[in-house]
Amino acid sequence: MTAADLLLHRLHSQHLLSPGTDPAADLCGLQAQFLRNAVHALRIRTEKLAVEELVKTWTLRSTVHLVPERDLPLYIRHCGGAEDVCQSGWYEWTAQRGHANPPEREVALARLTLEAIANGIDEREALRLHLRSCGMTEAEEARVFNPWGGMIAELANIGSIAFRVRMADALHPDETKRYRLLSPFTPLPENTARLELARRYFTHYGPATLRDAAYFFHWTQAEVKALLPHLPVETVVLDSREHFFIPHGEPERDIPPVILLAGFDPLMLGYRKEDNPFLPPEHLRGIFNLAGIVNPAILLHGRVVGKWKEKAGKVDFTAFEPLSGKDKALIEQEAERLFQPRKIKWI
């Protein structure tokens, strides 16, 4: 396998050469701090954009991801379900994570929150006002609706609730924060869950190194290596590094001329950024900025050459290097195909 083959196989594995049927599951979820990024990552990987079948919640790397609800047992280790949220163990677990309200109030507020969502008060601000009307104090509100998660996140982390996902129009998701109750489920044993996640990773991110996988999961390389004997991985050596993959068919086409990747796209997040062959070192900070944002990248012939932004019918492009008129035209054509914008501008 050559370096060019590696690029082609990764694009194939990530459903960027031909549409996949279930990319949110295959790719271990799609990072969704900004929901429109996750939805765009889906759009370029599937013909069926069924976001209503997905939920947004905290999973890998303690960040919010878009995942199929059926996959929650892979990610959630402390599930109680809505009916068990006030049982012994839940309060102690949340208290260990800091800043919990007194036990009786934490339980009461949890009950009120779940009852409100069940009764259709599912929008964040409406839920806040409802709890205030039920006696929630300012100090308690700071805990329940803490910007870093608070009690809402704790209820999500035990599988009681998740963010509701739906589209605002054909291209954009509804960014309003709404919640939904989840059906009860049983978490998988941690070793079983890790093995399945590693199987998906080496199938749909491979060929990849141990260091890539450790970076993606926030595991140690030793933890990843211990899983390999239990997986049908094959090995290829490139640049003196072992790369592992689980075969699943051959690429059906060459590298596309242009792919407009999403912000926080799996093709950028799936590998150690300093080792990602799609991302030239001189352009790394253009995509991974110091504020922790991963910008939407322009992939031209398999190489990041700039970033882009779409909003309110306008698409802005920023090139990181000089581009020919022909290359700019190819990039603009892809934007026209995806967004039908009323204005395109190069910055």
PDB file of C-alpha atoms in Angstrom, residues 38-292:
ATOM      1  CA  ALA A  38     -22.532  16.917  12.495  1.00  0.00           C
ATOM      2  CA  VAL A  39     -25.447  17.204  10.070  1.00  0.00           C
ATOM      3  CA  HIS A  40     -23.145  18.296   7.242  1.00  0.00           C
ATOM      4  CA  ALA A  41     -20.772  15.416   8.041  1.00  0.00           C
ATOM      5  CA  LEU A  42     -23.783  13.136   7.554  1.00  0.00           C
ATOM      6  CA  ARG A  43     -24.931  14.869   4.359  1.00  0.00           C
ATOM      7  CA  ILE A  44     -21.646  14.196   2.572  1.00  0.00           C
ATOM      8  CA  ARG A  45     -21.670  10.539   3.661  1.00  0.00           C
ATOM      9  CA  THR A  46     -25.218   9.288   3.107  1.00  0.00           C
ATOM     10  CA  GLU A  47     -28.205   9.666   0.808  1.00  0.00           C
ATOM     11  CA  LYS A  48     -30.692   9.247   3.679  1.00  0.00           C
ATOM     12  CA  LEU A  49     -30.440  12.140   6.125  1.00  0.00           C
ATOM     13  CA  ALA A  50     -32.668  10.698   8.857  1.00  0.00           C
ATOM     14  CA  VAL A  51     -31.485  12.842  11.775  1.00  0.00           C
ATOM     15  CA  GLU A  52     -34.709  12.277  13.730  1.00  0.00           C
ATOM     16  CA  GLU A  53     -33.497   8.706  14.292  1.00  0.00           C
ATOM     17  CA  LEU A  54     -30.410  10.049  16.102  1.00  0.00           C
ATOM     18  CA  VAL A  55     -29.818  11.617  19.505  1.00  0.00           C
ATOM     19  CA  LYS A  56     -27.252  14.155  20.671  1.00  0.00           C
ATOM     20  CA  THR A  57     -25.564  13.414  23.979  1.00  0.00           C
ATOM     21  CA  TRP A  58     -22.208  13.169  25.763  1.00  0.00           C
ATOM     22  CA  THR A  59     -20.177  10.160  24.572  1.00  0.00           C
ATOM     23  CA  LEU A  60     -16.537   9.885  23.449  1.00  0.00           C
ATOM     24  CA  ARG A  61     -13.974  12.277  24.911  1.00  0.00           C
ATOM     25  CA  SER A  62     -16.727  13.680  27.197  1.00  0.00           C
ATOM     26  CA  THR A  63     -18.059  15.732  24.279  1.00  0.00           C
ATOM     27  CA  VAL A  64     -21.492  15.748  22.673  1.00  0.00           C
ATOM     28  CA  HIS A  65     -21.938  13.509  19.655  1.00  0.00           C
ATOM     29  CA  LEU A  66     -24.728  12.579  17.278  1.00  0.00           C
ATOM     30  CA  VAL A  67     -25.348   8.821  17.640  1.00  0.00           C
ATOM     31  CA  PRO A  68     -28.123   6.311  16.949  1.00  0.00           C
ATOM     32  CA  GLU A  69     -30.190   5.775  20.091  1.00  0.00           C
ATOM     33  CA  ARG A  70     -29.610   2.014  19.822  1.00  0.00           C
ATOM     34  CA  ASP A  71     -25.854   2.656  20.281  1.00  0.00           C
ATOM     35  CA  LEU A  72     -26.178   4.313  23.694  1.00  0.00           C
ATOM     36  CA  PRO A  73     -25.262   1.069  25.541  1.00  0.00           C
ATOM     37  CA  LEU A  74     -21.818   1.410  23.905  1.00  0.00           C
ATOM     38  CA  TYR A  75     -21.139   4.804  25.428  1.00  0.00           C
ATOM     39  CA  ILE A  76     -23.054   5.144  28.696  1.00  0.00           C
ATOM     40  CA  ARG A  77     -21.693   3.318  31.703  1.00  0.00           C
ATOM     41  CA  HIS A  78     -24.026   4.520  34.484  1.00  0.00           C
ATOM     42  CA  CYS A  79     -27.486   3.938  33.079  1.00  0.00           C
ATOM     43  CA  GLY A  80     -30.482   4.047  35.368  1.00  0.00           C
ATOM     44  CA  GLY A  81     -33.261   5.022  32.989  1.00  0.00           C
ATOM     45  CA  ALA A  82     -35.817   7.708  33.811  1.00  0.00           C
ATOM     46  CA  GLU A  83     -37.706   5.588  36.313  1.00  0.00           C
ATOM     47  CA  ASP A  84     -34.537   4.831  38.307  1.00  0.00           C
ATOM     48  CA  VAL A  85     -33.030   8.298  38.401  1.00  0.00           C
ATOM     49  CA  CYS A  86     -33.823   8.832  42.079  1.00  0.00           C
ATOM     50  CA  GLN A  87     -32.620   5.446  43.302  1.00  0.00           C
ATOM     51  CA  SER A  88     -29.592   5.003  45.534  1.00  0.00           C
ATOM     52  CA  GLY A  89     -26.332   5.392  43.680  1.00  0.00           C
ATOM     53  CA  TRP A  90     -27.345   8.129  41.249  1.00  0.00           C
ATOM     54  CA  TYR A  91     -26.979  10.998  43.700  1.00  0.00           C
ATOM     55  CA  GLU A  92     -23.716   9.621  45.063  1.00  0.00           C
ATOM     56  CA  TRP A  93     -22.340   9.337  41.539  1.00  0.00           C
ATOM     57  CA  THR A  94     -23.278  12.893  40.589  1.00  0.00           C
ATOM     58  CA  ALA A  95     -21.953  14.223  43.893  1.00  0.00           C
ATOM     59  CA  GLN A  96     -18.577  12.651  43.190  1.00  0.00           C
ATOM     60  CA  ARG A  97     -18.400  14.769  40.050  1.00  0.00           C
ATOM     61  CA  GLY A  98     -18.827  17.941  42.106  1.00  0.00           C
ATOM     62  CA  HIS A  99     -21.239  20.813  42.704  1.00  0.00           C
ATOM     63  CA  ALA A 100     -24.329  18.734  43.440  1.00  0.00           C
ATOM     64  CA  ASN A 101     -27.263  20.258  45.302  1.00  0.00           C
ATOM     65  CA  PRO A 102     -28.264  18.708  48.655  1.00  0.00           C
ATOM     66  CA  PRO A 103     -29.617  15.164  48.090  1.00  0.00           C
ATOM     67  CA  GLU A 104     -33.287  15.905  48.646  1.00  0.00           C
ATOM     68  CA  ARG A 105     -33.243  18.900  46.286  1.00  0.00           C
ATOM     69  CA  GLU A 106     -31.178  17.127  43.624  1.00  0.00           C
ATOM     70  CA  VAL A 107     -33.703  14.294  43.593  1.00  0.00           C
ATOM     71  CA  ALA A 108     -36.673  16.663  43.581  1.00  0.00           C
ATOM     72  CA  LEU A 109     -35.267  18.743  40.726  1.00  0.00           C
ATOM     73  CA  ALA A 110     -34.435  15.604  38.746  1.00  0.00           C
ATOM     74  CA  ARG A 111     -38.011  14.375  39.144  1.00  0.00           C
ATOM     75  CA  LEU A 112     -39.448  17.738  38.149  1.00  0.00           C
ATOM     76  CA  THR A 113     -37.171  17.888  35.100  1.00  0.00           C
ATOM     77  CA  LEU A 114     -38.141  14.434  33.854  1.00  0.00           C
ATOM     78  CA  GLU A 115     -41.837  15.021  34.494  1.00  0.00           C
ATOM     79  CA  ALA A 116     -41.715  18.321  32.596  1.00  0.00           C
ATOM     80  CA  ILE A 117     -40.001  16.766  29.583  1.00  0.00           C
ATOM     81  CA  ALA A 118     -42.516  13.908  29.614  1.00  0.00           C
ATOM     82  CA  ASN A 119     -45.306  16.498  29.540  1.00  0.00           C
ATOM     83  CA  GLY A 120     -43.860  18.294  26.527  1.00  0.00           C
ATOM     84  CA  ILE A 121     -41.877  21.073  28.245  1.00  0.00           C
ATOM     85  CA  ASP A 122     -38.772  20.056  26.340  1.00  0.00           C
ATOM     86  CA  GLU A 123     -37.167  23.359  25.263  1.00  0.00           C
ATOM     87  CA  ARG A 124     -34.329  24.499  27.517  1.00  0.00           C
ATOM     88  CA  GLU A 125     -35.592  27.996  28.331  1.00  0.00           C
ATOM     89  CA  ALA A 126     -39.172  26.804  28.829  1.00  0.00           C
ATOM     90  CA  LEU A 127     -37.863  24.088  31.136  1.00  0.00           C
ATOM     91  CA  ARG A 128     -35.861  26.658  33.114  1.00  0.00           C
ATOM     92  CA  LEU A 129     -38.946  28.864  33.585  1.00  0.00           C
ATOM     93  CA  HIS A 130     -41.046  25.864  34.594  1.00  0.00           C
ATOM     94  CA  LEU A 131     -38.562  24.793  37.269  1.00  0.00           C
ATOM     95  CA  ARG A 132     -38.400  28.356  38.571  1.00  0.00           C
ATOM     96  CA  SER A 133     -42.181  28.315  38.936  1.00  0.00           C
ATOM     97  CA  CYS A 134     -41.792  25.094  40.923  1.00  0.00           C
ATOM     98  CA  GLY A 135     -39.453  26.762  43.421  1.00  0.00           C
ATOM     99  CA  MET A 136     -35.974  26.307  41.925  1.00  0.00           C
ATOM    100  CA  THR A 137     -33.627  28.893  43.477  1.00  0.00           C
ATOM    101  CA  GLU A 138     -30.927  30.846  41.647  1.00  0.00           C
ATOM    102  CA  ALA A 139     -28.216  28.728  43.268  1.00  0.00           C
ATOM    103  CA  GLU A 140     -29.990  25.519  42.241  1.00  0.00           C
ATOM    104  CA  GLU A 141     -30.482  26.864  38.729  1.00  0.00           C
ATOM    105  CA  ALA A 142     -26.749  27.451  38.428  1.00  0.00           C
ATOM    106  CA  ARG A 143     -26.237  23.752  39.128  1.00  0.00           C
ATOM    107  CA  VAL A 144     -29.067  22.378  36.969  1.00  0.00           C
ATOM    108  CA  PHE A 145     -28.296  24.550  33.912  1.00  0.00           C
ATOM    109  CA  ASN A 146     -24.543  24.915  34.307  1.00  0.00           C
ATOM    110  CA  PRO A 147     -23.035  25.867  30.904  1.00  0.00           C
ATOM    111  CA  TRP A 148     -20.654  22.889  31.175  1.00  0.00           C
ATOM    112  CA  GLY A 149     -23.537  20.467  31.603  1.00  0.00           C
ATOM    113  CA  GLY A 150     -24.801  20.535  35.183  1.00  0.00           C
ATOM    114  CA  MET A 151     -27.637  18.269  36.264  1.00  0.00           C
ATOM    115  CA  ILE A 152     -28.946  18.133  32.684  1.00  0.00           C
ATOM    116  CA  ALA A 153     -25.689  16.490  31.615  1.00  0.00           C
ATOM    117  CA  GLU A 154     -25.824  14.081  34.554  1.00  0.00           C
ATOM    118  CA  LEU A 155     -29.308  12.969  33.513  1.00  0.00           C
ATOM    119  CA  ALA A 156     -27.953  12.445  29.997  1.00  0.00           C
ATOM    120  CA  ASN A 157     -24.914  10.577  31.314  1.00  0.00           C
ATOM    121  CA  ILE A 158     -27.117   7.950  32.954  1.00  0.00           C
ATOM    122  CA  GLY A 159     -29.270   7.511  29.866  1.00  0.00           C
ATOM    123  CA  SER A 160     -32.406   9.252  31.119  1.00  0.00           C
ATOM    124  CA  ILE A 161     -32.502  12.065  28.553  1.00  0.00           C
ATOM    125  CA  ALA A 162     -30.760  13.286  25.410  1.00  0.00           C
ATOM    126  CA  PHE A 163     -31.007  16.283  23.108  1.00  0.00           C
ATOM    127  CA  ARG A 164     -33.776  15.999  20.545  1.00  0.00           C
ATOM    128  CA  VAL A 165     -32.538  16.310  16.936  1.00  0.00           C
ATOM    129  CA  ARG A 166     -34.583  17.584  14.016  1.00  0.00           C
ATOM    130  CA  MET A 167     -34.143  19.658  10.882  1.00  0.00           C
ATOM    131  CA  ALA A 168     -35.197  23.306  10.507  1.00  0.00           C
ATOM    132  CA  ASP A 169     -35.111  23.055   6.710  1.00  0.00           C
ATOM    133  CA  ALA A 170     -33.651  20.774   4.043  1.00  0.00           C
ATOM    134  CA  LEU A 171     -30.068  21.895   4.752  1.00  0.00           C
ATOM    135  CA  HIS A 172     -29.921  23.015   8.358  1.00  0.00           C
ATOM    136  CA  PRO A 173     -30.795  21.470  11.712  1.00  0.00           C
ATOM    137  CA  ASP A 174     -32.963  23.138  14.323  1.00  0.00           C
ATOM    138  CA  GLU A 175     -30.371  24.515  16.769  1.00  0.00           C
ATOM    139  CA  THR A 176     -32.913  25.032  19.576  1.00  0.00           C
ATOM    140  CA  LYS A 177     -31.898  23.010  22.626  1.00  0.00           C
ATOM    141  CA  ARG A 178     -34.658  20.506  23.269  1.00  0.00           C
ATOM    142  CA  TYR A 179     -34.633  17.297  25.308  1.00  0.00           C
ATOM    143  CA  ARG A 180     -36.352  13.941  25.058  1.00  0.00           C
ATOM    144  CA  LEU A 181     -36.741  10.985  27.388  1.00  0.00           C
ATOM    145  CA  LEU A 182     -34.904   7.809  26.445  1.00  0.00           C
ATOM    146  CA  SER A 183     -36.210   4.266  26.617  1.00  0.00           C
ATOM    147  CA  PRO A 184     -34.543   2.130  29.324  1.00  0.00           C
ATOM    148  CA  PHE A 185     -31.510   0.129  28.215  1.00  0.00           C
ATOM    149  CA  THR A 186     -28.712  -1.929  29.717  1.00  0.00           C
ATOM    150  CA  PRO A 187     -25.142  -0.656  29.219  1.00  0.00           C
ATOM    151  CA  LEU A 188     -22.673  -3.095  27.714  1.00  0.00           C
ATOM    152  CA  PRO A 189     -19.777  -4.256  29.886  1.00  0.00           C
ATOM    153  CA  GLU A 190     -16.905  -1.826  29.360  1.00  0.00           C
ATOM    154  CA  ASN A 191     -14.586  -4.395  27.740  1.00  0.00           C
ATOM    155  CA  THR A 192     -17.347  -5.472  25.322  1.00  0.00           C
ATOM    156  CA  ALA A 193     -18.127  -1.860  24.429  1.00  0.00           C
ATOM    157  CA  ARG A 194     -14.465  -0.981  23.865  1.00  0.00           C
ATOM    158  CA  LEU A 195     -13.966  -3.979  21.609  1.00  0.00           C
ATOM    159  CA  GLU A 196     -16.960  -3.012  19.459  1.00  0.00           C
ATOM    160  CA  LEU A 197     -15.828   0.617  19.244  1.00  0.00           C
ATOM    161  CA  ALA A 198     -12.325  -0.514  18.245  1.00  0.00           C
ATOM    162  CA  ARG A 199     -13.846  -2.808  15.603  1.00  0.00           C
ATOM    163  CA  ARG A 200     -15.756   0.122  14.124  1.00  0.00           C
ATOM    164  CA  TYR A 201     -12.695   2.350  14.297  1.00  0.00           C
ATOM    165  CA  PHE A 202     -10.337   0.036  12.433  1.00  0.00           C
ATOM    166  CA  THR A 203     -13.082  -0.745   9.899  1.00  0.00           C
ATOM    167  CA  HIS A 204     -14.119   2.839   9.170  1.00  0.00           C
ATOM    168  CA  TYR A 205     -11.032   4.890  10.071  1.00  0.00           C
ATOM    169  CA  GLY A 206      -8.413   2.373   9.047  1.00  0.00           C
ATOM    170  CA  PRO A 207      -5.712   2.014   8.045  1.00  0.00           C
ATOM    171  CA  ALA A 208      -4.696   3.797  11.240  1.00  0.00           C
ATOM    172  CA  THR A 209      -1.910   3.559  13.805  1.00  0.00           C
ATOM    173  CA  LEU A 210      -2.168   2.742  17.483  1.00  0.00           C
ATOM    174  CA  ARG A 211      -1.334   6.380  18.158  1.00  0.00           C
ATOM    175  CA  ASP A 212      -4.216   7.499  15.932  1.00  0.00           C
ATOM    176  CA  ALA A 213      -6.697   5.269  17.753  1.00  0.00           C
ATOM    177  CA  ALA A 214      -5.425   6.342  21.178  1.00  0.00           C
ATOM    178  CA  TYR A 215      -5.807  10.000  20.126  1.00  0.00           C
ATOM    179  CA  PHE A 216      -9.365   9.414  18.889  1.00  0.00           C
ATOM    180  CA  PHE A 217     -10.640   7.510  21.941  1.00  0.00           C
ATOM    181  CA  HIS A 218      -8.469   9.162  24.600  1.00  0.00           C
ATOM    182  CA  TRP A 219      -7.225   5.686  25.545  1.00  0.00           C
ATOM    183  CA  THR A 220      -3.606   4.653  25.961  1.00  0.00           C
ATOM    184  CA  GLN A 221      -1.805   2.913  23.115  1.00  0.00           C
ATOM    185  CA  ALA A 222      -1.405  -0.102  25.398  1.00  0.00           C
ATOM    186  CA  GLU A 223      -5.185  -0.269  25.853  1.00  0.00           C
ATOM    187  CA  VAL A 224      -5.719  -0.175  22.084  1.00  0.00           C
ATOM    188  CA  LYS A 225      -3.002  -2.764  21.460  1.00  0.00           C
ATOM    189  CA  ALA A 226      -4.605  -5.168  23.951  1.00  0.00           C
ATOM    190  CA  LEU A 227      -7.774  -5.215  21.808  1.00  0.00           C
ATOM    191  CA  LEU A 228      -6.067  -6.071  18.504  1.00  0.00           C
ATOM    192  CA  PRO A 229      -5.730  -9.858  19.076  1.00  0.00           C
ATOM    193  CA  HIS A 230      -9.533  -9.991  19.386  1.00  0.00           C
ATOM    194  CA  LEU A 231     -10.155  -8.210  16.080  1.00  0.00           C
ATOM    195  CA  PRO A 232      -9.722  -9.392  12.454  1.00  0.00           C
ATOM    196  CA  VAL A 233      -7.185  -6.655  11.721  1.00  0.00           C
ATOM    197  CA  GLU A 234      -4.650  -6.679   8.940  1.00  0.00           C
ATOM    198  CA  THR A 235      -1.411  -4.712   9.035  1.00  0.00           C
ATOM    199  CA  VAL A 236       0.432  -2.519   6.568  1.00  0.00           C
ATOM    200  CA  VAL A 237       3.657  -0.576   7.181  1.00  0.00           C
ATOM    201  CA  LEU A 238       3.916   2.976   5.866  1.00  0.00           C
ATOM    202  CA  ASP A 239       6.704   5.406   6.777  1.00  0.00           C
ATOM    203  CA  SER A 240       8.028   2.802   9.220  1.00  0.00           C
ATOM    204  CA  ARG A 241       4.736   2.823  11.145  1.00  0.00           C
ATOM    205  CA  GLU A 242       2.329  -0.066  11.508  1.00  0.00           C
ATOM    206  CA  HIS A 243      -1.186   0.738  10.336  1.00  0.00           C
ATOM    207  CA  PHE A 244      -4.108  -1.547  11.196  1.00  0.00           C
ATOM    208  CA  PHE A 245      -7.376  -2.016   9.344  1.00  0.00           C
ATOM    209  CA  ILE A 246     -10.310  -4.387   8.986  1.00  0.00           C
ATOM    210  CA  PRO A 247     -11.006  -4.916   5.261  1.00  0.00           C
ATOM    211  CA  HIS A 248     -14.509  -4.190   3.986  1.00  0.00           C
ATOM    212  CA  GLY A 249     -14.310  -3.937   0.218  1.00  0.00           C
ATOM    213  CA  GLU A 250     -12.205  -1.951  -2.206  1.00  0.00           C
ATOM    214  CA  PRO A 251     -12.625   1.728  -3.159  1.00  0.00           C
ATOM    215  CA  GLU A 252     -15.028   2.115  -6.078  1.00  0.00           C
ATOM    216  CA  ARG A 253     -13.624   5.411  -7.419  1.00  0.00           C
ATOM    217  CA  ASP A 254     -10.604   7.678  -7.268  1.00  0.00           C
ATOM    218  CA  ILE A 255     -10.156  10.571  -4.837  1.00  0.00           C
ATOM    219  CA  PRO A 256     -12.830  13.197  -5.649  1.00  0.00           C
ATOM    220  CA  PRO A 257     -11.529  16.557  -6.884  1.00  0.00           C
ATOM    221  CA  VAL A 258     -13.234  18.437  -4.017  1.00  0.00           C
ATOM    222  CA  ILE A 259     -14.802  17.495  -0.695  1.00  0.00           C
ATOM    223  CA  LEU A 260     -16.119  20.200   1.611  1.00  0.00           C
ATOM    224  CA  LEU A 261     -15.572  18.567   4.985  1.00  0.00           C
ATOM    225  CA  ALA A 262     -17.607  19.511   8.040  1.00  0.00           C
ATOM    226  CA  GLY A 263     -16.276  21.344  11.047  1.00  0.00           C
ATOM    227  CA  PHE A 264     -15.003  18.720  13.513  1.00  0.00           C
ATOM    228  CA  ASP A 265     -15.129  16.237  10.640  1.00  0.00           C
ATOM    229  CA  PRO A 266     -14.160  12.602  11.382  1.00  0.00           C
ATOM    230  CA  LEU A 267     -11.523  12.793   8.650  1.00  0.00           C
ATOM    231  CA  MET A 268      -9.752  15.430  10.755  1.00  0.00           C
ATOM    232  CA  LEU A 269     -10.639  14.177  14.267  1.00  0.00           C
ATOM    233  CA  GLY A 270     -10.098  10.494  13.554  1.00  0.00           C
ATOM    234  CA  TYR A 271      -6.294  10.661  13.565  1.00  0.00           C
ATOM    235  CA  ARG A 272      -3.537  12.403  15.463  1.00  0.00           C
ATOM    236  CA  LYS A 273      -3.596  15.788  13.752  1.00  0.00           C
ATOM    237  CA  GLU A 274       0.178  16.051  13.398  1.00  0.00           C
ATOM    238  CA  ASP A 275       0.207  12.697  11.552  1.00  0.00           C
ATOM    239  CA  ASN A 276      -2.852  13.200   9.314  1.00  0.00           C
ATOM    240  CA  PRO A 277      -1.711  12.887   5.671  1.00  0.00           C
ATOM    241  CA  PHE A 278      -4.705  14.915   4.452  1.00  0.00           C
ATOM    242  CA  LEU A 279      -3.568  17.925   6.497  1.00  0.00           C
ATOM    243  CA  PRO A 280      -0.265  19.598   5.542  1.00  0.00           C
ATOM    244  CA  PRO A 281       1.645  20.696   8.670  1.00  0.00           C
ATOM    245  CA  GLU A 282       1.713  24.306   7.498  1.00  0.00           C
ATOM    246  CA  HIS A 283      -2.110  24.361   7.428  1.00  0.00           C
ATOM    247  CA  LEU A 284      -2.700  22.641  10.767  1.00  0.00           C
ATOM    248  CA  ARG A 285      -3.551  25.847  12.689  1.00  0.00           C
ATOM    249  CA  GLY A 286      -5.888  26.928   9.912  1.00  0.00           C
ATOM    250  CA  ILE A 287      -8.084  23.942  10.743  1.00  0.00           C
ATOM    251  CA  PHE A 288      -7.293  23.217  14.418  1.00  0.00           C
ATOM    252  CA  ASN A 289      -7.217  26.680  15.958  1.00  0.00           C
ATOM    253  CA  LEU A 290      -5.967  27.493  19.444  1.00  0.00           C
ATOM    254  CA  ALA A 291      -9.514  28.042  20.753  1.00  0.00           C
ATOM    255  CA  GLY A 292     -10.317  24.357  20.264  1.00  0.00           C
TER     256      GLY A 292
END
